[in-house]
């Protein structure tokens, strides 16, 4: 009994010690003019010193520079509260410098946590970075080109090497650079977050950088740059064991993206039930170009509306290093065992490739994308390709920045263009065209074990071929229905093209079912 009462007294004392702290009790003034950096930091430090709890942001607009979160502290934003970022870059600190995929030194931030445990950001308030205003003030004193000086501008939220992170309900607005960056964190829950961040360049929404055991659910993101982006700027920790569901995404670049920086693996990642709209670059972009192994990724139940180039898969050899003095250049990585299924996409006619295409898949010579499966895919496309477009030669761009436009101005297939692939499975694929297109629906260059099954290909008139295989061995084409009139249903070219099997296809308008050149 005595031991019981001692335990009860200990628990009670801990509960009393973990007191909530209002930032106004430490001098914060919510007038939108007073710089409250020191006052907010004092409130966080006091809460942490008492054993943890909540730091309360009451109704009001609280101007601040960099503040650092501490163990066992949750920032609670009441309705009507705003943490407003200063427009003076000198009010910000860089507690974990690194170099981004463009080679720019970055890492300054408004709200930062480094090596902390059990932290949170919650509530119905807002964090506003005033990105456009900060940029306007910054360029008055920084005379470097915009491509160099943007990195000095602060991220809105940076969570670095933390464990036990919960972000719920908050609205993040108008960052000066990336909106939220999570680096080498474990056990992260992000739910019901609203992001509206555009107006300056590099406004990524959520960046997951080498994090593990991550759950992201029911977030609404409108970003000027990538909306939901997975990175590994260090080779030391993989993006691993991640589940994402129920996202609404609008992006000035990529909606769902992996691998702008790609040194450590991306593995065991599931993304489902997302709505992507008005996106200016790619709906789904999976990339590994700096040595990472990208594997065991499953993406399903995706709707896209007005999206430029719905999908890009890229294995490349840029081989950049982002953490100076902490990493060394790696050999080319791998992309394997990736599945994308149940996708309906309306592709924009005004795309970065003209005429537009639906899906780009490409490794580099000697390095194959392996075990990619696309299943139950429907894409509406503008069409408009002519006979010369059907013979477009696409640059290898082996060491270039991974982007759709890198392979422009167009690719020789309107539906799916694939190069340097092995064990490619393409099942239940449907395309619709708004205008005639003389490019093939599918072109594969340098492929091994390629399977097409149960395709519905729209009527076209005058194309040389519906499917073209260039140096492809062991291909099976079955259950494909192709309407319209064309010279050949399947055309195989190159010395390595062999073992091509056609089974139960319907192409009544073809002059020849199969041609080998």
XYZ file of C-alpha atoms in Angstrom:
517
model
C 0.000 0.000 0.000
C 2.830 2.373 0.853
C 4.415 1.730 -2.553
C 1.043 2.441 -4.226
C 0.709 5.852 -2.567
C 4.301 6.735 -3.474
C 3.556 5.935 -7.140
C 0.405 8.039 -7.003
C 2.262 10.983 -5.488
C 5.011 10.693 -8.114
C 2.466 10.669 -10.950
C 0.649 13.641 -9.422
C 3.853 15.622 -9.067
C 4.757 14.952 -12.687
C 1.311 16.057 -13.792
C 1.559 19.275 -11.799
C 5.072 19.943 -13.133
C 4.006 19.567 -16.767
C 2.108 22.865 -16.831
C 0.817 24.638 -19.939
C 2.401 27.987 -20.701
C 0.814 30.953 -22.468
C 3.312 32.917 -24.558
C 1.803 36.214 -23.374
C 2.895 35.342 -19.822
C 6.465 35.711 -21.062
C 5.901 39.040 -22.787
C 4.633 38.096 -26.251
C 2.469 40.762 -27.854
C 0.020 39.778 -30.596
C -0.094 43.062 -32.486
C 1.667 41.849 -35.657
C 4.403 44.443 -35.151
C 6.367 43.525 -32.032
C 9.174 41.005 -32.608
C 8.417 38.193 -30.152
C 11.277 35.770 -30.850
C 12.754 35.984 -27.335
C 9.372 35.849 -25.577
C 8.176 32.793 -27.483
C 11.476 31.027 -26.862
C 11.214 31.787 -23.127
C 7.747 30.229 -23.051
C 8.991 27.089 -24.810
C 12.018 26.838 -22.504
C 9.835 27.289 -19.405
C 7.414 24.596 -20.543
C 10.276 22.237 -21.288
C 11.931 22.997 -17.949
C 8.767 22.140 -16.036
C 8.562 18.693 -17.620
C 6.709 19.542 -20.793
C 3.160 20.382 -21.781
C 1.562 22.861 -24.152
C 2.765 26.279 -25.183
C -0.378 28.260 -25.937
C -0.644 30.768 -28.766
C -3.817 32.752 -28.018
C -5.780 34.793 -30.509
C -3.520 37.431 -32.026
C -0.720 37.856 -34.555
C 2.718 37.146 -33.105
C 5.696 38.268 -35.202
C 8.864 36.216 -34.747
C 12.173 34.988 -36.096
C 13.594 31.517 -35.453
C 12.276 29.702 -32.384
C 13.362 26.196 -31.361
C 11.071 23.492 -29.992
C 12.148 21.307 -27.059
C 11.396 17.810 -25.711
C 7.845 17.064 -24.542
C 6.476 20.398 -25.759
C 3.445 20.839 -28.022
C 2.697 24.197 -29.590
C -1.051 24.730 -29.358
C -2.571 27.370 -31.612
C -5.991 28.621 -30.572
C -8.465 29.750 -33.212
C -7.463 33.181 -34.497
C -3.807 32.822 -33.528
C -1.034 33.457 -36.054
C 2.715 32.893 -35.770
C 3.946 35.436 -38.325
C 7.414 35.155 -39.786
C 9.604 38.233 -39.780
C 10.439 39.744 -43.178
C 14.075 40.290 -42.139
C 16.281 37.312 -43.080
C 18.669 38.287 -40.273
C 16.031 37.209 -37.732
C 16.504 33.555 -38.735
C 19.033 30.875 -37.782
C 20.279 27.792 -39.606
C 20.578 25.018 -37.019
C 21.262 22.218 -39.526
C 22.810 23.459 -42.802
C 22.728 21.350 -45.962
C 22.695 21.655 -49.755
C 19.560 21.018 -51.812
C 19.198 19.230 -55.159
C 20.043 22.402 -57.076
C 23.320 22.846 -55.191
C 22.104 25.700 -52.974
C 22.971 26.025 -49.274
C 19.713 25.975 -47.284
C 18.309 25.256 -43.810
C 17.226 28.528 -42.162
C 13.718 28.269 -40.693
C 11.040 29.985 -38.623
C 10.032 27.055 -36.417
C 12.767 24.457 -35.747
C 13.215 21.304 -33.686
C 16.585 19.526 -33.588
C 17.176 16.198 -31.790
C 13.948 16.546 -29.804
C 11.475 13.917 -28.582
C 7.714 13.930 -28.141
C 6.921 17.252 -29.779
C 3.837 18.556 -31.513
C 2.159 21.358 -33.406
C -1.613 21.453 -33.144
C -4.693 23.609 -33.170
C -6.834 25.812 -35.398
C -4.374 28.665 -35.855
C -1.891 29.542 -38.582
C 1.834 29.815 -39.217
C 2.453 32.417 -41.934
C 5.907 32.987 -43.424
C 5.091 36.143 -45.416
C 7.172 34.727 -48.244
C 6.536 37.393 -50.863
C 7.160 40.255 -48.442
C 10.342 38.657 -47.126
C 11.621 38.112 -50.653
C 10.930 41.744 -51.582
C 12.893 42.926 -48.550
C 15.673 40.393 -49.097
C 16.490 41.349 -52.671
C 17.077 44.958 -51.611
C 20.260 43.909 -49.811
C 21.276 40.627 -51.488
C 22.585 41.352 -54.987
C 23.241 37.731 -56.004
C 21.115 36.148 -58.705
C 17.781 34.715 -57.593
C 19.005 31.182 -58.310
C 21.654 31.660 -55.601
C 20.031 33.890 -53.006
C 16.732 31.998 -52.559
C 18.429 29.474 -50.248
C 19.029 32.167 -47.631
C 15.288 32.532 -47.192
C 13.825 30.493 -44.321
C 11.711 27.358 -44.418
C 8.501 27.667 -42.432
C 8.844 24.489 -40.303
C 11.947 22.253 -39.928
C 11.906 19.106 -37.804
C 15.395 17.552 -37.651
C 16.348 14.153 -36.155
C 13.311 14.103 -33.883
C 11.318 11.160 -32.542
C 7.637 11.208 -31.703
C 6.309 14.094 -33.803
C 2.606 14.980 -34.109
C 1.285 17.744 -36.346
C -2.487 18.118 -36.446
C -4.989 20.700 -37.619
C -2.609 23.594 -38.207
C -2.625 25.798 -41.311
C 0.774 26.588 -42.865
C 0.890 29.561 -45.225
C 3.196 31.401 -47.615
C 6.623 30.047 -46.781
C 9.714 31.828 -48.062
C 11.148 28.488 -49.253
C 10.045 24.934 -48.325
C 6.934 24.913 -46.157
C 7.637 21.904 -43.919
C 10.771 19.743 -43.873
C 11.121 16.597 -41.748
C 14.696 15.244 -41.729
C 15.736 11.860 -40.283
C 12.759 11.697 -37.952
C 11.021 8.614 -36.549
C 7.389 8.073 -35.580
C 5.831 11.056 -37.317
C 2.066 11.661 -37.540
C 0.789 14.453 -39.788
C -2.976 14.780 -40.036
C -5.584 17.351 -41.119
C -2.950 19.913 -42.048
C -3.828 22.680 -44.491
C -1.015 24.161 -46.588
C -1.365 27.208 -48.832
C 2.115 28.123 -49.955
C 2.911 29.891 -53.199
C 4.085 33.271 -54.395
C 7.835 32.607 -54.348
C 9.919 29.782 -55.815
C 10.626 26.480 -54.011
C 7.389 26.400 -51.999
C 7.314 22.634 -51.399
C 4.407 21.552 -49.214
C 5.531 18.557 -47.135
C 9.101 17.252 -47.529
C 9.832 13.891 -45.908
C 13.623 13.550 -45.918
C 15.060 10.254 -44.686
C 12.253 9.609 -42.175
C 10.819 6.331 -40.884
C 7.509 5.165 -39.410
C 5.556 8.066 -40.901
C 1.787 8.458 -41.244
C 0.266 11.298 -43.255
C -3.506 11.535 -43.480
C -6.204 13.869 -44.791
C -4.073 16.895 -45.616
C -4.959 19.610 -48.133
C -1.969 21.106 -49.942
C -1.788 23.951 -52.466
C 1.893 24.490 -53.189
C 3.886 26.490 -55.686
C 6.450 23.685 -55.901
C 6.194 19.944 -55.107
C 3.214 19.189 -52.875
C 4.197 15.910 -51.177
C 7.874 15.160 -51.691
C 10.066 12.357 -50.371
C 13.798 13.076 -50.310
C 16.999 11.597 -48.928
C 19.561 14.383 -48.739
C 21.785 12.069 -46.665
C 22.855 8.481 -47.352
C 22.597 7.620 -43.653
C 18.838 7.062 -43.230
C 16.179 5.762 -45.614
C 12.653 6.971 -46.223
C 11.012 3.797 -44.926
C 7.732 2.410 -43.599
C 5.502 5.284 -44.653
C 1.713 5.313 -45.139
C -0.081 8.220 -46.818
C -3.818 8.414 -47.426
C -6.605 10.869 -48.176
C -4.552 13.731 -49.607
C -5.847 16.608 -51.725
C -2.959 18.044 -53.761
C -2.469 21.030 -56.056
C 1.061 21.775 -57.203
C 3.073 24.117 -59.359
C 5.397 21.151 -60.048
C 4.928 17.559 -58.817
C 1.996 16.433 -56.677
C 3.468 13.140 -55.387
C 7.227 12.983 -55.817
C 10.174 10.908 -54.673
C 13.824 11.550 -55.267
C 14.677 15.163 -56.072
C 17.512 14.328 -53.703
C 18.021 10.570 -53.531
C 21.015 9.157 -51.629
C 19.428 6.738 -49.107
C 16.698 4.201 -50.014
C 12.990 4.763 -50.463
C 11.254 1.584 -49.380
C 8.013 0.208 -47.983
C 5.939 3.245 -48.915
C 2.172 3.113 -49.512
C 0.156 6.032 -50.862
C -3.571 5.769 -51.525
C -6.845 7.621 -52.065
C -5.513 10.970 -53.252
C -7.046 13.688 -55.433
C -4.600 15.674 -57.581
C -5.705 18.733 -59.524
C -4.367 21.739 -61.461
C -0.784 20.484 -61.287
C 1.768 22.034 -63.625
C 4.350 19.301 -63.973
C 3.698 15.704 -62.920
C 1.025 13.907 -60.940
C 3.225 11.007 -59.790
C 7.015 11.321 -60.176
C 9.241 8.569 -58.819
C 12.937 9.290 -59.259
C 16.252 7.950 -58.015
C 19.304 9.665 -59.459
C 21.880 9.964 -56.641
C 22.444 6.291 -55.781
C 19.288 5.440 -53.823
C 17.464 2.110 -54.023
C 13.786 2.838 -54.622
C 11.766 -0.325 -53.959
C 8.566 -1.750 -52.545
C 6.423 1.290 -53.307
C 2.662 0.940 -53.787
C 0.492 3.806 -55.031
C -3.248 3.258 -55.551
C -6.625 4.906 -56.015
C -5.488 8.213 -57.463
C -7.629 10.725 -59.349
C -5.974 13.465 -61.407
C -7.692 16.439 -63.043
C -5.858 18.959 -65.257
C -2.401 17.511 -64.649
C 0.578 17.965 -66.965
C 2.250 14.593 -67.677
C 0.491 12.266 -65.213
C 3.481 10.003 -64.437
C 7.300 9.950 -64.638
C 9.578 7.118 -63.514
C 13.307 7.859 -63.672
C 16.429 5.925 -62.700
C 19.421 8.153 -63.451
C 23.049 8.854 -62.628
C 23.299 12.483 -61.516
C 25.065 11.254 -58.325
C 25.052 14.489 -56.336
C 26.118 14.877 -52.685
C 24.119 17.201 -50.406
C 25.680 17.012 -46.922
C 29.111 18.553 -47.304
C 31.847 16.594 -45.545
C 29.369 13.975 -44.316
C 28.706 11.970 -47.491
C 30.565 10.736 -50.547
C 29.384 10.151 -54.083
C 27.548 6.872 -54.604
C 27.183 4.523 -57.593
C 23.954 4.454 -59.598
C 21.027 3.100 -57.594
C 18.065 0.892 -58.481
C 14.316 1.123 -58.979
C 12.439 -2.125 -58.437
C 9.148 -3.590 -57.282
C 6.994 -0.492 -57.762
C 3.237 -0.767 -58.339
C 0.853 1.997 -59.379
C -2.782 0.982 -59.762
C -6.284 2.351 -60.027
C -5.464 5.736 -61.523
C -7.836 7.971 -63.499
C -6.168 11.007 -65.027
C -7.238 13.927 -67.197
C -3.989 15.168 -68.693
C -3.649 18.850 -69.533
C -3.335 19.731 -73.220
C -0.950 22.547 -72.256
C 1.882 20.393 -70.986
C 5.670 20.697 -70.797
C 5.799 18.082 -73.581
C 3.971 19.118 -76.744
C 2.110 17.199 -77.959
C 1.595 15.738 -74.493
C 2.163 12.167 -73.338
C 0.746 10.199 -70.447
C 3.588 8.225 -68.852
C 7.397 8.360 -69.153
C 9.558 5.481 -67.881
C 13.332 5.523 -68.332
C 16.505 4.171 -66.813
C 19.971 4.766 -68.261
C 22.143 2.414 -70.336
C 23.130 -0.557 -68.198
C 20.755 0.364 -65.372
C 17.194 -0.873 -65.806
C 13.989 0.039 -64.043
C 12.939 -3.425 -62.894
C 9.624 -4.872 -61.800
C 7.425 -1.842 -62.450
C 3.712 -2.667 -62.601
C 1.041 -0.269 -63.842
C -2.487 -1.614 -63.475
C -5.981 -0.215 -64.036
C -4.857 3.077 -65.546
C -7.139 5.444 -67.485
C -5.733 8.616 -69.061
C -7.472 11.226 -71.208
C -5.044 12.962 -73.584
C -5.146 15.782 -76.111
C -3.510 13.898 -79.008
C -2.153 15.855 -81.954
C 1.069 13.982 -82.701
C 2.204 13.641 -86.313
C 4.406 11.126 -88.121
C 7.625 13.022 -87.397
C 6.780 13.120 -83.690
C 6.526 9.327 -83.739
C 10.265 9.156 -84.507
C 11.450 11.677 -81.924
C 14.803 10.711 -80.390
C 14.792 11.294 -76.632
C 18.038 12.378 -74.909
C 19.482 10.010 -72.329
C 20.301 12.944 -69.996
C 22.177 10.468 -67.807
C 23.506 12.954 -65.240
C 20.882 15.708 -65.491
C 18.371 17.018 -62.980
C 15.380 14.634 -63.088
C 12.472 16.461 -64.676
C 9.864 15.843 -67.383
C 11.201 18.682 -69.515
C 14.662 17.052 -69.435
C 13.335 14.580 -72.009
C 11.535 17.165 -74.150
C 10.381 18.695 -76.290
C 8.293 15.525 -76.755
C 8.469 11.728 -76.650
C 7.505 9.354 -79.489
C 4.494 7.714 -77.772
C 1.299 9.457 -76.721
C 0.409 6.885 -74.050
C 3.433 5.194 -72.476
C 7.070 5.623 -73.482
C 9.495 3.215 -71.793
C 13.276 2.814 -72.094
C 15.823 0.616 -70.283
C 13.235 -1.554 -68.496
C 13.002 -5.144 -67.290
C 9.949 -7.086 -66.105
C 7.569 -4.283 -67.038
C 3.910 -5.227 -66.453
C 1.217 -3.009 -67.995
C -2.288 -4.296 -67.240
C -5.741 -2.913 -67.968
C -4.659 0.339 -69.596
C -7.133 2.682 -71.303
C -6.358 5.837 -73.260
C -8.729 8.405 -74.720
C -7.720 10.992 -77.314
C -9.335 14.340 -78.059
C -7.601 14.468 -81.478
C -5.918 12.052 -83.858
C -2.359 11.098 -82.921
C 0.070 9.378 -85.301
C 2.459 8.365 -82.560
C 2.174 4.833 -81.159
C 0.193 4.331 -77.967
C 3.225 2.478 -76.590
C 6.924 2.637 -77.449
C 9.533 0.573 -75.635
C 13.264 0.948 -76.262
C 15.745 -1.544 -74.754
C 13.348 -3.759 -72.821
C 13.389 -7.280 -71.390
C 10.313 -9.256 -70.330
C 7.656 -6.694 -71.219
C 3.983 -7.571 -70.832
C 0.943 -5.658 -72.099
C -2.475 -7.089 -71.256
C -6.066 -5.900 -71.650
C -5.500 -2.498 -73.185
C -8.175 -0.310 -74.777
C -6.573 1.880 -77.422
C -8.673 4.618 -79.080
C -9.252 4.901 -82.808
C -6.514 6.668 -84.747
C -6.154 7.039 -88.486
C -2.906 6.727 -90.441
C -0.345 5.715 -87.826
C 2.616 3.562 -88.802
C 2.128 1.385 -85.691
C 0.063 1.193 -82.528
C 2.826 -0.515 -80.553
C 6.529 -0.191 -81.378
C 9.248 -2.306 -79.798
C 12.863 -1.301 -80.333
C 15.416 -3.880 -79.157
C 12.898 -5.592 -76.900
C 13.136 -9.284 -76.089
C 10.509 -11.535 -74.539
C 7.435 -9.392 -74.978
C 3.861 -10.644 -74.554
C 0.962 -8.583 -75.894
C -2.443 -10.022 -75.058
C -6.050 -8.904 -74.909
C -5.296 -5.534 -76.494
C -8.099 -3.846 -78.419
C -7.058 -1.145 -80.906
C -9.581 0.703 -83.065
C -8.874 2.776 -86.161
C -6.733 2.279 -89.269
C -2.937 1.881 -89.223
C -0.147 0.054 -90.993
C 0.791 -2.406 -88.262
C -0.558 -3.358 -84.876
C 2.881 -4.257 -83.507
C 6.158 -3.223 -85.105
C 9.448 -4.643 -83.826
C 12.778 -3.052 -84.711
C 16.441 -3.635 -83.864
C 18.689 -6.669 -83.682
C 17.720 -7.412 -80.071
C 13.971 -7.597 -80.773
C 12.899 -11.228 -80.445
C 10.449 -13.578 -78.748
C 7.431 -11.326 -79.267
C 4.115 -13.098 -78.660
C 0.665 -11.801 -79.639
C -2.369 -13.405 -77.985
C -6.097 -12.702 -78.377
C -5.730 -9.113 -79.565
C -8.272 -7.188 -81.676
C -6.930 -4.743 -84.255
C -9.274 -5.024 -87.253
C -7.956 -1.841 -88.881
C -4.347 -3.026 -89.105
C -2.885 -3.758 -92.544
C -0.486 -6.146 -90.759
C -0.709 -7.545 -87.248
C 3.062 -7.850 -86.744
C 6.043 -6.448 -88.613
C 9.716 -7.048 -87.845
C 12.134 -4.511 -89.309
